[in-house]
Tab-separated table of C-alpha atoms in Angstrom:
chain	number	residue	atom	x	y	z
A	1	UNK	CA	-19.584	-3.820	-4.533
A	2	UNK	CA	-15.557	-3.896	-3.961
A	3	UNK	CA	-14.827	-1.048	-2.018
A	4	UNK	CA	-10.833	-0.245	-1.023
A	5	UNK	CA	-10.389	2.607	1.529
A	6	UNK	CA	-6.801	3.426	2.126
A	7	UNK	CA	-6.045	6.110	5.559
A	8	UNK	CA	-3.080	7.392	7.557
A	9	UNK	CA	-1.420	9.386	4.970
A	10	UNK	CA	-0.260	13.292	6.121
A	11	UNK	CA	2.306	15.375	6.779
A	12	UNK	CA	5.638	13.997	8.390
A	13	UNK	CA	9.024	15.148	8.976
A	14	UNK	CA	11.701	13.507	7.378
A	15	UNK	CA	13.200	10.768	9.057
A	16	UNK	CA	9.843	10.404	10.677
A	17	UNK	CA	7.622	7.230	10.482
A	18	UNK	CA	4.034	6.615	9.156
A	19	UNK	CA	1.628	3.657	9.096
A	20	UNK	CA	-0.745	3.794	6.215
A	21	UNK	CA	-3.892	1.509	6.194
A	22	UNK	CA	-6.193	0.101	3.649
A	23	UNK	CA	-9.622	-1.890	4.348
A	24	UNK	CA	-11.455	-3.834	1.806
A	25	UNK	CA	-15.131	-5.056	1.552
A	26	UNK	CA	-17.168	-6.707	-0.583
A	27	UNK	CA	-14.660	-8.916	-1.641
A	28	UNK	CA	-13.078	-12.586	0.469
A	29	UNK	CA	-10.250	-10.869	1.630
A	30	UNK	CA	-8.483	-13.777	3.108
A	31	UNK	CA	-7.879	-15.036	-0.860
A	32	UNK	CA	-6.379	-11.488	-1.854
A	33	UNK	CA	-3.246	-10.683	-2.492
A	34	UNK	CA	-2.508	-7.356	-1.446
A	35	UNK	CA	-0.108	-4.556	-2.193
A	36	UNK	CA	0.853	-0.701	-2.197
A	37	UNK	CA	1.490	1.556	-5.070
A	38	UNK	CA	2.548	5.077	-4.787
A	39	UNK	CA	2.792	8.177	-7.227
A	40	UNK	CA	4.009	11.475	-7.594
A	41	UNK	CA	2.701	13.953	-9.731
A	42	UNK	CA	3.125	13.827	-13.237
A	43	UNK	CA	5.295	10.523	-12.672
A	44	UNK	CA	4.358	6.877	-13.612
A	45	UNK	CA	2.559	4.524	-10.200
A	46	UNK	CA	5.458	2.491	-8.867
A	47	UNK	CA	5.027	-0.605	-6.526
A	48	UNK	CA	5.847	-0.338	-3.131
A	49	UNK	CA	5.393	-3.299	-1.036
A	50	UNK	CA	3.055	-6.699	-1.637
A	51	UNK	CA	2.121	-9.072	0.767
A	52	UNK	CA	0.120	-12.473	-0.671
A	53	UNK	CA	-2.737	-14.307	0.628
A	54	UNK	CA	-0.775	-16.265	2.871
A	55	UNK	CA	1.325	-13.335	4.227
A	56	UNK	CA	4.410	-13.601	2.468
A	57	UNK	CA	6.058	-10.166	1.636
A	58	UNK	CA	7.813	-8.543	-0.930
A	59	UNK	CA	9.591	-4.828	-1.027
A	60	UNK	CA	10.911	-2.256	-3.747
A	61	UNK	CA	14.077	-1.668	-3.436
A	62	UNK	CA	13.340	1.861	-2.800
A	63	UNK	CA	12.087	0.809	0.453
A	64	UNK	CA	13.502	-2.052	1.361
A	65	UNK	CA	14.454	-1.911	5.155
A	66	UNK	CA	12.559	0.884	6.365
A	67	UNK	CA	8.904	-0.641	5.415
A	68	UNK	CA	6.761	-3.215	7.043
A	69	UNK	CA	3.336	-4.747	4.968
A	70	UNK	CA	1.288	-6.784	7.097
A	71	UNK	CA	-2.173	-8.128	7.029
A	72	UNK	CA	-4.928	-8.950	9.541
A	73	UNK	CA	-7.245	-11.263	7.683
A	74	UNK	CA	-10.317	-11.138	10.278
A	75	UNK	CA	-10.211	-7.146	9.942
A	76	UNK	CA	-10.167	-7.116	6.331
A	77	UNK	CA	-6.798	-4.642	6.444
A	78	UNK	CA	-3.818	-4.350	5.090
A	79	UNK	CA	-1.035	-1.765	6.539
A	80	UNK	CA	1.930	0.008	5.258
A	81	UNK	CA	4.724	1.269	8.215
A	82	UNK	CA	7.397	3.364	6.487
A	83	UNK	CA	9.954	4.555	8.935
A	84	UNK	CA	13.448	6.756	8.180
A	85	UNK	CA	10.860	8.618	5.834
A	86	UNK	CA	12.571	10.948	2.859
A	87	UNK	CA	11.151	13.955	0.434
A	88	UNK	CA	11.234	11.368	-2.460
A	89	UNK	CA	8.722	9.154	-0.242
A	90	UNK	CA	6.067	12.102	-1.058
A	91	UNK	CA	3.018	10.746	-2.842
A	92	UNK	CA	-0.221	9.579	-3.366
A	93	UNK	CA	-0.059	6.197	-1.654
A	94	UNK	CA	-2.806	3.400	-3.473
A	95	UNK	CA	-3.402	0.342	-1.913
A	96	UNK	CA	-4.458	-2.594	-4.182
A	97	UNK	CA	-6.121	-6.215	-3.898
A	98	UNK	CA	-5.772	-8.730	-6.915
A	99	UNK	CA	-6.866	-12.753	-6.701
A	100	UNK	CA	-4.931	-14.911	-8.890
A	101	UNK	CA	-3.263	-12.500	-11.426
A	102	UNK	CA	-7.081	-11.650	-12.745
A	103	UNK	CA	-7.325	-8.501	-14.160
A	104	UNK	CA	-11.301	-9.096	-13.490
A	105	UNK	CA	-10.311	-9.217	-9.497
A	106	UNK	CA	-8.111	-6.225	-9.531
A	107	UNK	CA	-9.048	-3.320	-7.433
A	108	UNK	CA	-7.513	0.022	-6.273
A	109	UNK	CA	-8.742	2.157	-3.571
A	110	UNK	CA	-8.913	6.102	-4.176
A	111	UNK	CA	-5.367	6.817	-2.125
A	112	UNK	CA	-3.896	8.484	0.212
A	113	UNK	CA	-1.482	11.645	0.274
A	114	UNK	CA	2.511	11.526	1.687
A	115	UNK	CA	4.341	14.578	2.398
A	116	UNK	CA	7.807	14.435	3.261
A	117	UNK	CA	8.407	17.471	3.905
A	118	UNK	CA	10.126	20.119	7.035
């Protein structure tokens, strides 16, 4: 079965930085695209950062700047670094893998928590 496990989330002091990871099995990771969500509570998931099959990478403006998304294909892991980190960064950070727009090949993992916070 598809299994997405997202780590590196915790506490950090603003303006810090913070590399979040995500590792997939059970699917061919190579043909994913891949991509971060976050959300706060009681607020609607927003995207963060996607990165396609082939590496090409795409940011929110929210984050534009201060974020990195890369992929290592022959780990099966995709990583967030966030850097000049704010309070409004705080959230549950969800990493996601979909193959060719298919709702049928769309997975989440379980996330991981961001706090902001001094």
């Amino acid at each position: 079965q598809v299994q997405i496990v997202e780590s590196g989330g915790g506490l950090v002091q603003p303006g810090g930085s913070l590399t979040l990871s995500c590792t997939a099995s059970g699917l061919i990771f190579k043909v994913y695209n891949m991509a971060w969500y976050r959300q706060r509570p009681g607020e609607e998931r927003e995207f963060v950062a996607h990165i396609t099959a082939t590496a090409d990478p795409t940011y929110a403006d929210s984050v534009r700047g201060r974020s990195f998304i890369s992929r290592d294909n022959a780990k099966n892991t995709v990583t967030l670094q966030m850097s000049s980190l704010k309070p409004e960064d705080s959230a549950v950070y969800y990493c996601n893998a979909n193959a060719g727009g298919l709702a049928e090949l769309n997975f989440w993992g379980q996330g991981t928590q961001v706090i902001v916070s001094s």
